[in-house]
Coordinates of C-alpha atoms and ligand atoms in Angstrom, one line a residue:
M5 CA 101.1 99.3 76.5
I6 CA 99.9 100.3 80.0
I7 CA 97.7 97.8 81.8
G8 CA 95.5 98.9 84.7
I9 CA 93.7 96.4 86.9
D10 CA 91.5 96.6 90.0
D11 CA 89.0 94.9 92.2
T12 CA 89.9 91.3 92.0
D13 CA 90.0 90.2 95.6
S14 CA 87.5 89.4 98.4
N15 CA 87.7 89.1 102.2
E16 CA 88.4 85.4 101.6
G17 CA 91.6 85.9 99.7
M18 CA 93.5 87.2 96.6
C19 CA 95.0 90.7 96.3
T20 CA 95.2 92.7 93.1
T21 CA 98.9 93.3 93.8
Y22 CA 99.4 89.5 93.7
L23 CA 97.7 89.2 90.3
G24 CA 100.2 92.0 89.2
A25 CA 103.1 90.0 90.5
V26 CA 102.0 86.9 88.7
L27 CA 101.5 88.9 85.5
L28 CA 104.9 90.5 85.8
E29 CA 106.4 87.0 85.4
E30 CA 103.9 85.5 82.9
L31 CA 103.8 88.5 80.5
Q32 CA 107.5 88.0 79.6
I33 CA 106.3 85.7 76.8
Y34 CA 104.5 88.6 75.2
G35 CA 107.2 91.2 75.5
I36 CA 109.3 93.1 78.0
V37 CA 107.9 94.5 81.2
E38 CA 109.3 98.1 81.4
T39 CA 109.8 100.0 84.7
L40 CA 108.5 99.1 88.1
P41 CA 104.7 98.4 88.4
F42 CA 102.5 101.0 90.1
L43 CA 100.4 100.4 93.2
V44 CA 98.0 103.2 93.7
R45 CA 96.0 103.7 96.9
L46 CA 92.7 105.5 96.2
N47 CA 90.1 107.3 98.4
P48 CA 90.6 105.5 101.8
T49 CA 87.0 106.2 102.8
I50 CA 85.3 104.3 99.9
P51 CA 82.9 101.7 101.2
Y52 CA 83.3 99.3 98.2
K53 CA 87.0 98.6 99.2
T54 CA 88.0 95.2 100.5
R55 CA 91.0 96.4 102.5
G56 CA 93.2 99.3 101.4
N57 CA 91.6 100.4 98.1
A58 CA 94.5 99.5 95.9
A59 CA 94.8 99.3 92.1
I60 CA 97.8 98.4 90.0
A61 CA 99.3 99.3 86.6
L62 CA 102.0 97.6 84.6
K63 CA 103.9 98.7 81.5
L64 CA 104.6 96.1 78.7
K65 CA 106.5 96.6 75.5
T66 CA 104.9 94.2 73.1
N67 CA 104.5 93.5 69.4
C68 CA 101.3 91.5 70.0
P69 CA 99.0 93.6 72.3
E70 CA 95.9 91.7 71.3
K71 CA 97.3 88.4 72.5
A72 CA 98.6 90.0 75.7
I73 CA 95.2 91.6 76.4
A74 CA 93.4 88.3 75.8
Y75 CA 95.8 86.5 78.1
I76 CA 95.5 89.1 80.9
L77 CA 91.7 89.0 80.7
S78 CA 91.8 85.2 81.0
R79 CA 94.1 85.4 84.1
I80 CA 91.7 87.9 85.7
E81 CA 88.8 85.5 85.1
E82 CA 90.7 82.6 86.6
L83 CA 92.2 84.4 89.6
A84 CA 89.6 87.0 90.6
H85 CA 87.1 86.1 93.3
M86 CA 84.2 86.6 91.0
D87 CA 81.7 84.9 93.3
C88 CA 82.1 87.6 95.9
E89 CA 79.4 90.2 95.5
K90 CA 81.8 93.1 96.3
T91 CA 84.3 91.9 93.6
N92 CA 83.8 93.7 90.3
P93 CA 87.1 93.6 88.4
G94 CA 88.1 96.1 85.8
A95 CA 91.0 96.1 83.3
V96 CA 92.1 99.0 81.1
F97 CA 94.7 98.9 78.3
I98 CA 96.4 102.0 76.9
L99 CA 98.4 101.6 73.7
E100 CA 101.6 103.6 73.3
K101 CA 100.1 105.8 70.6
E102 CA 97.4 106.9 73.0
Y103 CA 99.8 108.0 75.9
E104 CA 100.1 111.7 75.0
N105 CA 96.4 112.2 74.4
L106 CA 95.4 110.6 77.7
K107 CA 98.2 111.9 80.0
L108 CA 96.3 114.9 81.4
V109 CA 92.8 113.4 81.5
L110 CA 94.0 110.4 83.4
N111 CA 96.1 112.4 85.7
N112 CA 93.0 114.4 86.7
F113 CA 91.0 111.2 87.0
L114 CA 93.7 109.7 89.3
T115 CA 93.6 112.8 91.6
D116 CA 89.8 112.6 91.7
A117 CA 89.8 108.9 92.5
I118 CA 92.2 109.6 95.5
V119 CA 90.4 112.6 96.9
D120 CA 86.8 112.2 95.8
V121 CA 83.9 109.7 95.2
I122 CA 83.5 108.7 91.6
E123 CA 80.5 107.2 89.8
I124 CA 81.3 104.2 87.5
Q125 CA 79.6 106.1 84.7
K126 CA 82.4 108.8 84.8
A127 CA 85.0 106.1 84.1
K128 CA 82.8 104.6 81.4
N129 CA 82.4 108.0 79.8
I130 CA 86.1 108.6 79.6
I131 CA 86.6 105.1 78.2
S132 CA 84.1 105.6 75.4
K133 CA 85.0 109.2 74.6
Y134 CA 88.7 108.2 74.1
G135 CA 88.0 104.7 72.7
I136 CA 90.1 103.1 75.4
H137 CA 90.4 99.3 75.3
S138 CA 88.9 98.0 78.5
K139 CA 86.8 95.2 80.1
G140 CA 84.6 95.5 83.2
F141 CA 83.5 92.3 84.9
K142 CA 80.1 92.2 86.6
N143 CA 79.1 95.8 87.5
G144 CA 82.6 97.0 86.3
R145 CA 83.4 99.2 89.3
G146 CA 87.0 98.1 89.1
L147 CA 87.3 100.2 85.9
I148 CA 87.6 103.2 88.3
G149 CA 90.7 102.0 90.0
A150 CA 92.1 100.5 86.7
L151 CA 91.8 103.8 84.9
A152 CA 93.3 105.7 87.9
A153 CA 96.3 103.3 88.1
C154 CA 97.0 104.0 84.4
G155 CA 96.9 107.7 85.2
A156 CA 99.8 107.1 87.7
M157 CA 101.8 105.1 85.2
L158 CA 101.4 107.8 82.6
N159 CA 102.4 110.6 85.0
P160 CA 105.1 109.5 87.5
E161 CA 106.9 112.9 87.1
E162 CA 103.7 114.6 88.4
M163 CA 103.7 112.6 91.6
D164 CA 105.5 112.1 94.9
Y165 CA 106.0 108.3 95.3
T166 CA 107.6 105.7 97.5
F167 CA 108.2 102.0 97.1
E168 CA 106.9 98.7 98.6
Y169 CA 108.5 95.3 98.5
L170 CA 105.7 92.7 98.6
A171 CA 106.5 89.1 99.4
Y172 CA 103.9 86.5 98.7
R173 CA 103.2 83.1 100.3
R174 CA 103.1 79.6 98.7
K175 CA 99.5 78.7 97.8
E176 CA 99.4 75.7 100.2
K177 CA 100.0 78.1 103.1
Y178 CA 97.0 80.4 102.4
G179 CA 94.7 80.7 105.3
T180 CA 97.3 79.3 107.8
P181 CA 99.2 81.4 110.4
R182 CA 102.1 83.2 108.8
K183 CA 105.4 81.7 110.0
V184 CA 107.8 84.6 110.5
Y185 CA 110.7 85.3 112.9
K186 CA 109.5 88.5 114.5
E187 CA 113.0 89.6 115.7
S188 CA 114.2 89.7 112.0
F189 CA 111.6 92.5 111.3
F190 CA 113.1 94.6 114.2
E191 CA 116.5 93.8 112.8
A192 CA 115.5 94.9 109.3
D193 CA 114.1 98.1 110.8
R194 CA 117.3 98.8 112.8
E195 CA 119.3 98.4 109.6
T196 CA 117.2 100.5 107.3
Y197 CA 115.1 103.0 109.2
P198 CA 114.4 105.9 108.5
K199 CA 114.7 105.0 104.8
T200 CA 112.1 102.3 105.4
W201 CA 109.2 102.8 107.8
D202 CA 106.2 101.0 109.2
T203 CA 107.9 97.6 109.4
V204 CA 107.6 97.6 113.2
D205 CA 106.0 99.8 115.8
L206 CA 108.7 100.1 118.5
T207 CA 106.5 101.9 121.1
N208 CA 103.7 99.3 120.9
K209 CA 106.2 96.4 120.3
L210 CA 104.4 95.2 117.2
V211 CA 105.4 94.0 113.7
V212 CA 103.1 96.0 111.5
C213 CA 104.0 95.0 108.0
I214 CA 102.3 91.5 108.0
P215 CA 98.6 91.3 107.1
H216 CA 96.3 89.1 109.1
S217 CA 93.9 88.2 106.4
F218 CA 93.6 85.2 104.1
D219 CA 95.4 87.0 101.2
P220 CA 98.6 85.8 99.6
V221 CA 100.8 88.7 101.0
L222 CA 103.4 87.5 103.5
F223 CA 104.8 90.9 104.3
G224 CA 105.4 94.3 102.7
I225 CA 108.3 96.6 103.3
R226 CA 107.8 100.3 102.6
G227 CA 110.6 102.7 101.9
E228 CA 112.2 105.5 100.0
N229 CA 113.8 103.6 97.1
P230 CA 113.8 100.0 95.6
E231 CA 117.3 99.2 96.9
I232 CA 116.5 99.9 100.6
V233 CA 113.2 98.0 100.6
T234 CA 115.0 95.0 99.0
K235 CA 117.8 95.3 101.5
A236 CA 115.3 95.2 104.4
A237 CA 113.4 92.3 102.9
G238 CA 116.7 90.4 102.6
I239 CA 117.1 90.6 106.4
I240 CA 113.7 89.0 107.1
R241 CA 113.5 85.3 108.1
S242 CA 110.2 83.6 107.4
E243 CA 108.4 80.7 105.7
S244 CA 109.5 80.4 102.1
V245 CA 108.5 83.1 99.7
K246 CA 106.8 82.0 96.5
R247 CA 107.4 85.3 94.6
F248 CA 107.9 89.0 95.3
A249 CA 107.3 92.3 93.5
V250 CA 108.6 95.8 94.1
Y251 CA 106.0 98.4 93.4
R252 CA 106.2 102.2 93.0
T253 CA 103.4 103.6 95.0
N254 CA 101.6 106.8 96.2
Q255 CA 101.6 105.3 99.8
G256 CA 103.1 107.7 102.3
T257 CA 102.5 110.8 100.3
D258 CA 99.4 112.5 101.7
M259 CA 97.9 112.6 98.2
H260 CA 94.4 112.1 99.8
L261 CA 94.4 115.4 101.7
L262 CA 92.4 118.4 100.5
P263 CA 93.3 121.8 102.0
A264 CA 90.1 122.9 103.8
T265 CA 89.7 126.7 104.3
N266 CA 86.6 126.3 106.5
I267 CA 84.5 123.6 108.2
A268 CA 81.4 124.4 106.2
E269 CA 83.1 123.0 103.0
I270 CA 83.9 119.6 104.7
R271 CA 82.1 116.5 103.4
N272 CA 82.0 112.9 104.6
M273 CA 84.1 110.4 102.6
H274 CA 86.8 113.0 102.0
S275 CA 90.1 113.7 103.7
Y276 CA 91.4 117.1 104.7
K277 CA 94.1 119.3 106.2
L278 CA 92.3 121.7 108.4
E279 CA 93.4 124.5 110.7
G280 CA 91.4 125.6 113.7
T281 CA 91.2 126.2 117.4
V282 CA 90.4 123.6 120.0
S283 CA 87.1 124.8 121.5
A284 CA 86.8 122.4 124.5
A285 CA 89.1 120.1 126.4
P286 CA 89.4 116.6 124.8
N287 CA 87.1 114.0 126.3
T288 CA 87.8 110.3 126.5
I289 CA 84.7 108.3 125.7
H290 CA 83.6 104.7 126.1
G291 CA 86.1 102.5 124.2
G292 CA 89.0 104.8 124.8
H293 CA 88.4 107.2 121.9
V294 CA 89.5 110.8 122.5
I295 CA 87.2 113.5 121.0
F296 CA 87.3 117.3 121.0
P297 CA 85.6 120.0 119.0
L298 CA 87.6 122.2 116.6
R299 CA 86.4 125.7 115.6
D300 CA 87.2 127.6 112.5
G301 CA 87.3 131.4 112.1
S302 CA 83.6 131.6 111.3
G303 CA 82.6 129.8 114.5
E304 CA 81.7 126.5 112.8
E305 CA 82.7 123.4 114.7
I306 CA 83.6 119.8 113.8
D307 CA 84.3 116.8 116.2
C308 CA 87.8 115.5 115.8
A309 CA 88.8 112.1 117.1
A310 CA 91.9 110.1 118.0
F311 CA 90.3 106.6 118.1
E312 CA 91.5 103.8 120.4
P313 CA 93.7 102.1 117.7
T314 CA 95.8 105.3 117.6
K315 CA 97.2 104.1 121.0
N316 CA 99.9 106.4 122.4
F317 CA 99.0 109.3 120.1
R318 CA 95.9 109.8 122.3
A319 CA 98.1 110.9 125.2
I320 CA 99.3 113.9 123.1
V321 CA 95.7 114.7 122.1
R322 CA 94.5 114.6 125.7
R323 CA 97.0 117.3 126.6
L324 CA 95.3 119.9 124.3
M325 CA 93.4 122.7 125.9
S326 CA 90.6 125.0 124.7
G327 CA 92.3 127.8 122.8
D328 CA 95.2 125.8 121.3
R329 CA 95.7 126.2 117.6
V330 CA 96.2 123.1 115.5
I331 CA 96.4 121.9 111.9
L332 CA 94.8 118.4 111.6
S333 CA 95.0 115.9 108.8
G334 CA 92.5 113.1 108.5
S335 CA 89.4 111.6 106.8
V336 CA 85.9 112.6 107.6
S337 CA 83.2 109.9 108.2
S338 CA 79.9 110.4 110.0
G339 CA 80.8 114.1 110.5
T340 CA 83.9 113.3 112.6
L341 CA 87.5 113.9 111.5
N342 CA 89.6 110.9 112.2
I343 CA 93.1 112.4 113.0
E344 CA 96.1 111.0 111.3
K345 CA 98.5 113.8 112.0
M346 CA 98.5 117.0 114.1
E347 CA 100.6 120.1 114.0
I348 CA 100.3 122.1 117.2
K349 CA 100.9 125.7 116.1
Y350 CA 100.1 127.6 119.4
L351 CA 99.6 126.5 123.0
V352 CA 97.5 128.8 125.2
P353 CA 99.3 129.7 128.4
F354 CA 98.1 127.8 131.4
Y355 CA 98.0 129.6 134.8
A356 CA 97.8 128.2 138.3
E357 CA 97.4 130.0 141.6
E358 CA 98.9 129.5 145.0
N359 CA 99.0 131.1 148.4
P360 CA 102.0 133.4 148.8
K361 CA 104.6 132.7 151.5
C362 CA 104.9 135.0 154.5
P363 CA 107.9 137.4 153.9
N364 CA 108.7 137.1 157.6
C365 CA 108.5 133.4 158.6
G366 CA 108.4 131.8 155.0
K367 CA 105.3 129.7 155.7
H368 CA 102.3 129.7 153.3
M369 CA 99.7 132.3 154.2
K370 CA 96.1 131.2 154.7
S371 CA 92.7 132.7 153.8
A372 CA 91.7 135.4 156.2
G373 CA 88.0 134.8 155.5
Q374 CA 85.8 135.5 152.5
G375 CA 86.8 138.7 150.8
Q376 CA 89.5 139.5 153.3
G377 CA 92.5 138.3 151.5
L378 CA 95.3 136.1 153.0
R379 CA 97.3 136.4 156.2
C380 CA 100.0 134.7 158.2
K381 CA 98.4 133.6 161.4
K382 CA 101.7 133.8 163.3
C383 CA 103.2 137.0 162.1
R384 CA 99.8 138.7 161.4
I385 CA 101.1 139.9 158.0
R386 CA 98.3 140.3 155.3
T387 CA 98.2 140.3 151.5
P388 CA 95.2 140.9 149.3
S389 CA 95.3 137.9 146.8
K390 CA 96.9 134.7 145.7
I391 CA 99.9 134.6 143.3
R392 CA 99.1 133.7 139.7
Y393 CA 101.9 132.0 137.8
E394 CA 102.3 130.3 134.4
V395 CA 102.7 126.6 134.3
K396 CA 104.7 125.0 131.5
R397 CA 102.4 122.9 129.3
D398 CA 103.1 119.2 129.2
V399 CA 103.2 119.2 125.3
E400 CA 105.3 121.1 122.8
V401 CA 104.5 123.0 119.6
G402 CA 105.3 120.7 116.6
L403 CA 104.2 117.9 114.3
Y404 CA 102.8 114.7 115.8
E405 CA 101.5 111.5 114.1
V406 CA 99.6 108.3 114.9
P407 CA 102.0 105.3 115.6
P408 CA 102.9 102.9 112.7
C409 CA 100.3 100.4 113.9
A410 CA 97.5 102.9 113.2
R411 CA 98.9 104.5 110.0
R412 CA 96.8 104.9 106.9
H413 CA 98.4 103.7 103.6
L414 CA 98.3 107.2 102.1
A415 CA 99.5 109.1 105.2
K416 CA 102.9 110.6 104.9
P417 CA 105.1 109.5 107.8
L418 CA 106.8 112.4 109.6
I419 CA 110.2 111.1 108.8
R420 CA 109.4 112.0 105.2
E421 CA 108.7 115.7 106.2
K422 CA 111.3 118.1 104.9
R423 CA 110.5 121.0 107.2
S424 CA 113.4 122.5 109.0
E425 CA 111.4 125.3 110.7
T426 CA 109.0 123.0 112.6
R427 CA 109.8 120.5 115.4
V428 CA 108.8 117.1 114.3
Y429 CA 108.0 114.2 116.6
P430 CA 108.0 111.0 114.5
S431 CA 106.2 108.0 116.0
R432 CA 108.4 104.9 116.2
Ligands
ATP10 P1 92.0 94.9 95.7 O1 93.2 94.2 96.2 O2 91.1 94.1 94.9 O3 92.4 96.1 95.0 P2 90.9 96.8 97.7 O4 90.8 96.8 99.2 O5 92.0 97.6 97.1 O6 91.1 95.3 97.1 P3 88.8 96.8 95.8 O7 88.4 95.4 95.9 O8 89.7 97.3 94.7 O9 89.5 97.2 97.2 O10 87.5 97.7 95.9 C1 87.5 99.1 95.7 C2 86.5 99.5 94.6 O11 86.2 100.8 94.7 C3 87.1 99.2 93.2 O12 86.1 98.7 92.4 C4 87.5 100.6 92.8 O13 87.4 100.8 91.4 C5 86.5 101.5 93.5 N1 87.0 102.8 93.8 C6 88.2 103.2 94.1 N2 88.3 104.5 94.3 C7 87.1 105.0 94.1 C8 86.5 106.3 94.2 N3 87.3 107.3 94.5 N4 85.2 106.4 94.0 C9 84.5 105.4 93.7 N5 84.9 104.1 93.6 C10 86.2 103.9 93.8

């Protein structure tokens, strides 16, 4: 049986991945937990999310599905933050005999939940059409994420995925500052990068894999396989860990990006990969955000932003000039594309002018008056105009990304790019 769960936490605590980790242990009395659990990140622009729009799925081999379902529902009722208005849990149960029939429909639903905005009714319609066992608490919005997570567990071969090792705190520590030895995170990074990523941000000298909220997560290590994330976690020194779980996940895969052929088709609350031409020099506005307009072939424009939290990435963006050609990845909110990644395809040549030197004495010639060209005062040699020469741009063609401290869960880090023909500048 596949079990999908979502929307159990609030800003005051809990985390659906934590409930998953608890169930992984407790469900052993009902059967055998098969394969690693799935942590799916859905549309990052959804306003209902508490933090990272995550949902989970587990796979349980059991002879008593009814008992297991009743137990899981009781644990959701106990652990979910039901009092919070934004918490609307959902649980979906797919029996083995239903797998084949639901594979395609839930794969499509997963893709929609990652790239699009879905009405609860759409999830409810699928549930009733296919007679899927499920339970929605309160308004049942969590059914969307729960169904999507089942879609991932049914179709791992259809997806690119990575792994995350999540370590959880002891209950009595919730809400207190996390006690960790920061240097051990840098050490774990040194030992396992680039097979792990986003543990630390070297440029900004930050540990980025520790949440700051009240939730039970102590830290999370992201990487290419379960062994490497486990190795990195083993290097970390911290307060004692109550439990941990290694999840398979669509984090770091760019699954949220839709290819946009023109700006007219772009909608808020969606994420795109968009090619265009910079149509004016980037401007740094109040708060340190860097904004510039991008134009497509039809002449339509969209504002693109490297916001202040993207730190050193803004320095690259500031070097763009009108006429440069780029491919941008990012989510669109309030009509502005929030840049996550940028491929510079073409840089317009930049020219400067200077007064030529006198061929006789070698000194720079001076203006001889308006419309009269230049001359050397001493040698009385004249020339009609200044010399124009190309200046090397202070940025290169290639792929750039925001630093780890600003990375979106779904954004694929450049160290995962397998492109040999393009120069890649991973942010560390
Ligand atoms: P949690 O740890 O509980 O999963 P979270 O930050 O991941 O916290 P949720 O509390 O799950 O966020 O809230 C997100 C809500 O949005 C869920 O109810 C989920 O079903 C719903 N949702 C997810 N993706 C979409 C989508 N594409 N369209 C509409 N609703 C969505």
